[in-house]
Structures are given as structure tokens and as C-alpha cells.
CSV table of C-alpha atoms in Angstrom, one decimal:
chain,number,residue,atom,x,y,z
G,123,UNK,CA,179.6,209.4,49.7
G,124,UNK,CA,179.9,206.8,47.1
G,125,UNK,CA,183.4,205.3,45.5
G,126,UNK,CA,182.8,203.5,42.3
G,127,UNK,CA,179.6,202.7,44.2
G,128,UNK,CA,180.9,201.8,47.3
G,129,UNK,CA,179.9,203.7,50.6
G,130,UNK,CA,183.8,204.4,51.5
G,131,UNK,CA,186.3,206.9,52.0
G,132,UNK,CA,189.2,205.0,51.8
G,133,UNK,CA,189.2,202.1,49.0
G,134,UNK,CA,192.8,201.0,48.7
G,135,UNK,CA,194.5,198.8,46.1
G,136,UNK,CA,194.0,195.0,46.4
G,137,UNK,CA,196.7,193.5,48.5
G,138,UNK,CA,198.1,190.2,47.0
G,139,UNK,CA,198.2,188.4,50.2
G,140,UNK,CA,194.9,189.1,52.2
G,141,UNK,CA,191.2,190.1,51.4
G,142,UNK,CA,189.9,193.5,51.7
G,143,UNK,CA,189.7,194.1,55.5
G,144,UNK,CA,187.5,197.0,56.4
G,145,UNK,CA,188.4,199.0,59.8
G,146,UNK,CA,188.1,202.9,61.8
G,147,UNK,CA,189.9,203.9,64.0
G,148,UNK,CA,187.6,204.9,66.0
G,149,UNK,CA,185.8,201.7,66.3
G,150,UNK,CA,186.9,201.3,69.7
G,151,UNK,CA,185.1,204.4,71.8
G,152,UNK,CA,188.0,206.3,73.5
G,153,UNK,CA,188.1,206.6,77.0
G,154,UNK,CA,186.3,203.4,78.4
G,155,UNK,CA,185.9,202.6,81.7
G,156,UNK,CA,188.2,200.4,82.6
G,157,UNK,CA,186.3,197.9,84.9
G,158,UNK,CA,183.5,198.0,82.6
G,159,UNK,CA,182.1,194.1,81.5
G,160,UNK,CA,182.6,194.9,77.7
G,161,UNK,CA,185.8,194.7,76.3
G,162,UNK,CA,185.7,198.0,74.4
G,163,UNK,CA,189.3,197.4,73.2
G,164,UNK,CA,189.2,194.4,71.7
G,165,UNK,CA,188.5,195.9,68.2
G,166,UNK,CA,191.3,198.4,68.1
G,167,UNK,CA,193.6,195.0,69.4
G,168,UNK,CA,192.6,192.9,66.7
G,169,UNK,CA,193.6,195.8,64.1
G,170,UNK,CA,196.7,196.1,66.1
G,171,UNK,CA,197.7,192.3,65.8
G,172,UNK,CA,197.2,192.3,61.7
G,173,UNK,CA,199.5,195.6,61.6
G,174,UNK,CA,202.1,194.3,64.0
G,175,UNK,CA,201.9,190.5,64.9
G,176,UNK,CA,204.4,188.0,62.3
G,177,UNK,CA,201.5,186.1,60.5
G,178,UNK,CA,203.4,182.6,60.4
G,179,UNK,CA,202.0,181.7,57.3
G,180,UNK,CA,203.6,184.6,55.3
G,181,UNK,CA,207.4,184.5,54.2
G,182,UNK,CA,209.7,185.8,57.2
G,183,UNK,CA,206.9,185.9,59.3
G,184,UNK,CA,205.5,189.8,58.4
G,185,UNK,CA,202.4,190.5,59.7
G,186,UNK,CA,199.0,190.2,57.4
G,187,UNK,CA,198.5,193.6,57.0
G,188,UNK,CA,201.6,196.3,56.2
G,189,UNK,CA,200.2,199.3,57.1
G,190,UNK,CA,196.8,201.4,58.3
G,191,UNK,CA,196.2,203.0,54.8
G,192,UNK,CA,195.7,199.1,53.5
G,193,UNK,CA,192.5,198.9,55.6
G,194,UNK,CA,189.2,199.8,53.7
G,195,UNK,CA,187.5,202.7,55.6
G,196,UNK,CA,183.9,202.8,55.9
G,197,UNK,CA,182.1,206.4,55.4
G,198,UNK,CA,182.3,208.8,59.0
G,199,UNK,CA,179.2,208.1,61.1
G,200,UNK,CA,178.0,211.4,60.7
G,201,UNK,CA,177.8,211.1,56.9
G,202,UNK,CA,176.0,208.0,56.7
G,203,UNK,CA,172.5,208.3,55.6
G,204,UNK,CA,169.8,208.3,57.7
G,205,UNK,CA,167.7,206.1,54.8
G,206,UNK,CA,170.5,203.7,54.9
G,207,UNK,CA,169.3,202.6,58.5
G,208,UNK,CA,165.2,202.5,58.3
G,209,UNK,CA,164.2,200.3,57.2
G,210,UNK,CA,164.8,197.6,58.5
G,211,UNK,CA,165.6,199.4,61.8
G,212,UNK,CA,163.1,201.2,63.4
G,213,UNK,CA,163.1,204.9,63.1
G,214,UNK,CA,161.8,206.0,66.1
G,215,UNK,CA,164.1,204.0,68.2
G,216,UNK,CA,167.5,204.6,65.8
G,217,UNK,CA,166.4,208.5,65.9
G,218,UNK,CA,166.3,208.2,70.2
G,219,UNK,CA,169.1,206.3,70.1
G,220,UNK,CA,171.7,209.0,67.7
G,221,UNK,CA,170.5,211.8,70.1
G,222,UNK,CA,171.2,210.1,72.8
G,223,UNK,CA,167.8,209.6,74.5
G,224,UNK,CA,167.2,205.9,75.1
G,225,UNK,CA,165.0,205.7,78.5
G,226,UNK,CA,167.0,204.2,81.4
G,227,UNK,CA,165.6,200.9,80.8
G,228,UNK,CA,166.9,200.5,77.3
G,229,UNK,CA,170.4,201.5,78.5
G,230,UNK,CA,170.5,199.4,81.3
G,231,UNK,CA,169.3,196.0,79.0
G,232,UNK,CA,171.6,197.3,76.4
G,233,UNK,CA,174.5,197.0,78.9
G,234,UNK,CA,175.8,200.0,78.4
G,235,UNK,CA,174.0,201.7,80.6
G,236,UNK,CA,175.2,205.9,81.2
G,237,UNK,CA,177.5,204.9,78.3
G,238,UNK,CA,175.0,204.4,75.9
G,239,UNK,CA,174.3,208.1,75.2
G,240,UNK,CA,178.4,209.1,75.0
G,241,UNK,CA,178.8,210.8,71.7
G,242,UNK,CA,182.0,208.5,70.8
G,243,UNK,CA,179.9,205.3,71.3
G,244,UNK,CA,177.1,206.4,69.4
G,245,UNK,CA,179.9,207.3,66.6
G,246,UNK,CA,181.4,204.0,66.9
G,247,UNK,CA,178.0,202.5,66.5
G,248,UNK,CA,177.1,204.0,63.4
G,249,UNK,CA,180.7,203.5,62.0
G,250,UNK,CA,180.6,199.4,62.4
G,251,UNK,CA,177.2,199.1,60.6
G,252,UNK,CA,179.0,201.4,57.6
G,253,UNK,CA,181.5,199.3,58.1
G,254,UNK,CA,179.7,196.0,57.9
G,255,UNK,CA,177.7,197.2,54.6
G,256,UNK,CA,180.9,198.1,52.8
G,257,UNK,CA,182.1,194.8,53.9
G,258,UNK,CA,179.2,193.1,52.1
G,259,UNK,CA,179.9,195.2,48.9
G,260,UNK,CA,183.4,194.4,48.7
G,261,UNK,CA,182.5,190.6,49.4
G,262,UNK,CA,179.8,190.9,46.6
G,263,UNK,CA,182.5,192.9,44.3
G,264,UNK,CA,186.2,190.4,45.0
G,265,UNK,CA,184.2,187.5,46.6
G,266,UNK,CA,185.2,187.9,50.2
G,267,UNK,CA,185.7,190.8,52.8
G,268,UNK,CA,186.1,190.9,56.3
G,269,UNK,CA,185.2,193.7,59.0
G,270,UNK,CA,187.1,194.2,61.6
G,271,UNK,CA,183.7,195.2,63.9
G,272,UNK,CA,180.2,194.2,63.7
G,273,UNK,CA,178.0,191.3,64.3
G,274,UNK,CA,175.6,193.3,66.5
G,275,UNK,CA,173.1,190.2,66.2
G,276,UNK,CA,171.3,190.9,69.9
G,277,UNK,CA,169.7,194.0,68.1
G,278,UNK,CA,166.3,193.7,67.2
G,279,UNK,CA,164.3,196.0,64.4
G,280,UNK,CA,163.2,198.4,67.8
G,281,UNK,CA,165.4,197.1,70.9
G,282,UNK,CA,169.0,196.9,71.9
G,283,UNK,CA,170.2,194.1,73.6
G,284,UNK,CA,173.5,192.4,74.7
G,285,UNK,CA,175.9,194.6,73.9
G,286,UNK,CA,174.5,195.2,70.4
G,287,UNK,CA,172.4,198.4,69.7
G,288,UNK,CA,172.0,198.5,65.9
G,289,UNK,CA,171.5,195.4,63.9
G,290,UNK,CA,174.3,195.8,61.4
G,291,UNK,CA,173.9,192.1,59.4
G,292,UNK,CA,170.0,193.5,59.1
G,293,UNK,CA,171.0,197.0,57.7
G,294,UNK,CA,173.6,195.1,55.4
G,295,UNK,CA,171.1,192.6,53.8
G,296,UNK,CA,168.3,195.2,53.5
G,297,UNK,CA,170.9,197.5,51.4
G,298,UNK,CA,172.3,194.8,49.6
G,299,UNK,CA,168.9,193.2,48.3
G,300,UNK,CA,167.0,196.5,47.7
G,301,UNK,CA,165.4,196.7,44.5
G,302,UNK,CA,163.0,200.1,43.0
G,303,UNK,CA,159.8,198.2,44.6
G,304,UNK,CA,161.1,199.0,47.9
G,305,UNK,CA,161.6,202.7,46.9
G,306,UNK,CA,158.0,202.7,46.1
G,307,UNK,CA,156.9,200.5,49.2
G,308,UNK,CA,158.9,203.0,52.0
G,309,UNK,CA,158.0,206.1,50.2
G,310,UNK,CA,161.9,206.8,49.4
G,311,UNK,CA,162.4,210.7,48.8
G,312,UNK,CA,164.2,211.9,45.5
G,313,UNK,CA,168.1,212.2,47.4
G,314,UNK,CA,167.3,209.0,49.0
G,315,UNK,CA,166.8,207.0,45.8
G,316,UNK,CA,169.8,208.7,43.9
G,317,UNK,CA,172.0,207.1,46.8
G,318,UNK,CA,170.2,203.7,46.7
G,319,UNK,CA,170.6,203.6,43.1
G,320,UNK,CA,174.2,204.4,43.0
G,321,UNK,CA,175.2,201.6,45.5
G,322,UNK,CA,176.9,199.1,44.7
G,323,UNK,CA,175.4,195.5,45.2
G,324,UNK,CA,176.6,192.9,42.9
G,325,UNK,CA,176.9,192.7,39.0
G,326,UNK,CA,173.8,190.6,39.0
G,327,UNK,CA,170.4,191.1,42.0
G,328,UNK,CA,170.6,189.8,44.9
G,329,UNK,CA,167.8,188.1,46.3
G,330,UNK,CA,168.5,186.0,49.6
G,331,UNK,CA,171.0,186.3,52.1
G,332,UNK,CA,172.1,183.6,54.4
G,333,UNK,CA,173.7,184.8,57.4
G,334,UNK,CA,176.0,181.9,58.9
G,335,UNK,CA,176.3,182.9,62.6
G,336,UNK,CA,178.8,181.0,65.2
G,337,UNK,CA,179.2,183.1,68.2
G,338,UNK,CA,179.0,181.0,71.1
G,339,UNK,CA,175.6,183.5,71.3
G,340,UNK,CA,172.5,182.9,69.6
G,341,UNK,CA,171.8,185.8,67.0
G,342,UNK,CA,168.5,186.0,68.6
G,343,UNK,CA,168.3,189.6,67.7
G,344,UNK,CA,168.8,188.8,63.7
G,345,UNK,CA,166.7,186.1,63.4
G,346,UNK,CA,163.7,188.6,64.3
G,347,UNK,CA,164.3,190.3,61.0
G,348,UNK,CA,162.9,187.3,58.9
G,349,UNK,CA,160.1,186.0,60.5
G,350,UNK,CA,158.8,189.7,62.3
G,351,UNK,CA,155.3,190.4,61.3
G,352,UNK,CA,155.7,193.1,58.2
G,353,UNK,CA,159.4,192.8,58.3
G,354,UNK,CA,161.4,194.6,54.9
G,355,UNK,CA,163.5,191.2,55.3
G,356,UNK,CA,161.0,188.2,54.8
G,357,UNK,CA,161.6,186.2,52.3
G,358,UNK,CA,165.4,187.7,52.0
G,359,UNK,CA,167.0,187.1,55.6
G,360,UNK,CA,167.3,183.6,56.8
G,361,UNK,CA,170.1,182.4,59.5
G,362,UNK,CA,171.9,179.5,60.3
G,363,UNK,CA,173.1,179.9,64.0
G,364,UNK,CA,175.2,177.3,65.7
G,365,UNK,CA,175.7,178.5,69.6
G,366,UNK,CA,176.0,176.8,73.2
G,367,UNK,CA,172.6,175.9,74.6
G,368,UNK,CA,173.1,177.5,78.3
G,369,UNK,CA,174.2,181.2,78.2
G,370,UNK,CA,172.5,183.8,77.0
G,371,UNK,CA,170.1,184.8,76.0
G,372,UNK,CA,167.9,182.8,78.3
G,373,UNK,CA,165.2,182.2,75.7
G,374,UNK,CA,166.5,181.0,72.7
């Protein structure tokens, strides 16, 4: 699973003129219903727009990115580690949720709804929170990174909410600050802990993460992580969130 320590299947060489961007394919679930409230194709535009779109900035206006194989590709969903998601995420819930058997009511505040227990959106589920922890490795590695998905910050440690189903920026901070007391603390099996060992996460420990949020949403769902009673995170997660004061969630 692991390439020089990162959780990838594609690592390219650095590009000169832009960071490491991190993208699938398959982000986007195929076949979305078209008058459906969440614009499912937004992430396979934006990749789009850096393959195709003259980037002003650049001589002769090329766009940013010269071709597919530049992106960095995150490891297929179905290889990614069930340890890798609990903690912090619940197990229960994540192991309803990847066989597709979230009650009605979870689907329905989800937003998803019948969606929610399609195969291709559990896939592209899984895929943005791989994608969002090899972001954070390559950001720890060349100093920034950028993921073409992710940001599920409705998604609490047992709930999925707004759009947002697993709590990548959780899973990401929980992988990158792991240390060998939290093997001991989760009862981390043998093939777990040769995994968590091998992953890359700076060339010195990292201790506290501060995740900087500005969606015009409050990350309500992320901010649960650092002050939940016997959360994996306290002490290591903390937020800054600047959003509009009337939209939702309701509660803030």
C-alpha cells in the first residue's frame, strides 16, 4: 500500500510550476442524478479546468496541470485499511455505512438519501478521505499539497450530515499525529501496526494540527473531534472556522 511511506499508487515527479495535487478519477460517482441538490460533478470539473483551462499566470497561457498522470493518486478505496478509519470514526457506523446499511434516517439527514448506499458513492467516499491523508503527507513531506476532494467537515465521529459522510480532516490528523501509545491505547493488531509504522508523517512528530476552515459552512462536524468526551483527537485537533452566521447548520 505504501510508496516511500506514502499511502499512494501514483506518486509522480515534482512539477516545477505547481504543488502536488492529489486526485481519482472516480471522485465524482458516475451516473448522478441529474436534478439532484449536490453538485456531484463539480470535482471531476475542477480536475478538468487544471488539465485544460490557460492558467494566465503561466507563459502562453498553458493550463496548471499538463496531463492526468501529474496528479498524485490516492490508494483504491477498497485497499484502504479499515484501521486507517477507526479511530477517530466510529466503527460501528463506518462498518454500516461501507455495506451500505445506514437506516433511512441517516440517509435522508445525510442528503443523499437512496444514494447513499450506491457502491460508486461509497467508493468515492472512501477515495477522498485517502485522498485527503496523502494530501497531508505530501504537505508534511514538500511543504504544501492540495486535494482536489475532501473537506467533509459536517461528519461527526458517529453521524453523517450535510453532504459529508466520513470526516476526512479527522481521519487525516488522527493518522498524521499517531504515535506507539495509541497502538497500545486502541489495541492495534500486529498488520495494523506494521502499516502505522511505515507511514509517512513528517521527518520530526507531529503533535497539533490546526485545521483553518473557510467554507461559507461552519465545520460543525470537525470541531466535535476536539472537544467530544474521550475523543482520540483532544489535545491534537483544534479549528479555526470563519463562516456566514445564517445558513446552515442552524446551530452553530
Amino acid at each position: 500500500l505504501l510508496i516511500d511511506g506514502l499511502l499512494a499508487t501514483r506518486v509522480p515527479p515534482l512539477s516545477r510550476i505547481h504543488q502536488p495535487i492529489v486526485n481519482h478519477e472516480r471522485y465524482s460517482c458516475p451516473d448522478w442524478p441529474s436534478g439532484h441538490t449536490f453538485p456531484m460533478r463539480k470535482f471531476e470539473l475542477t480536475a478538468s479546468s487544471l488539465l485544460h483551462e490557460p492558467d494566465q499566470s503561466l507563459d502562453g497561457g498553458s493550463p496548471l496541470v499538463s496531463s492526468s498522470s501529474d496528479f498524485h493518486r490516492p490508494v483504491p478505496a477498497s485497499s484502504f485499511p479499515r484501521c486507517l478509519l477507526s479511530p477517530p470514526i466510529c466503527p460501528d457506523f463506518a462498518g454500516r455505512f461501507l455495506a451500505g446499511r445506514l437506516t433511512d434516517e441517516e440517509c435522508r439527514v445525510v442528503g443523499f438519501r437512496e444514494q447513499t448506499s450506491r457502491p460508486e458513492l461509497i467508493e468515492r467516499t472512501v477515495l477522498e478521505v485517502a485522498g485527503t491523508v496523502l494530501t497531508a503527507q505530501l504537505a508534511l513531506r514538500h511543504g504544501v499539497a492540495s486535494n482536489v476532494a475532501g473537506g467533509t467537515h459536517h461528519a461527526t465521529r458517529d453521524r453523517a450530515r450535510g453532504y459529508t459522510i466520513l470526516n476526512d480532516l479527522a481521519t487525516a490528523v488522527r493518522l498524521m499525529t499517531w504515535d506507539e501509545d495509541d497502538a497500545a491505547r486502541d489495541g492495534t493488531g500486529p498488520e495494523d501496526l506494521e502499516l502505522l509504522r511505515g507511514l509517512y508523517r513528517g521527518e520530526s512528530p507531529v503533535e497539533r494540527v490546526l485545521v483553518v476552515d473557510t467554507d461559507v459552512h461552519q465545520g460543525d462536524g470537525t470541531a466535535t473531534f476536539h472537544n467530544g468526551p474521550g475523543s482520540p483527537l483532544a489535545g491534537r485537533l483544534f479549528t479555526l472556522d470563519l463562516h456566514a452566521s445564517r445558513n446552515y447548520p442552524a446551530r452553530k
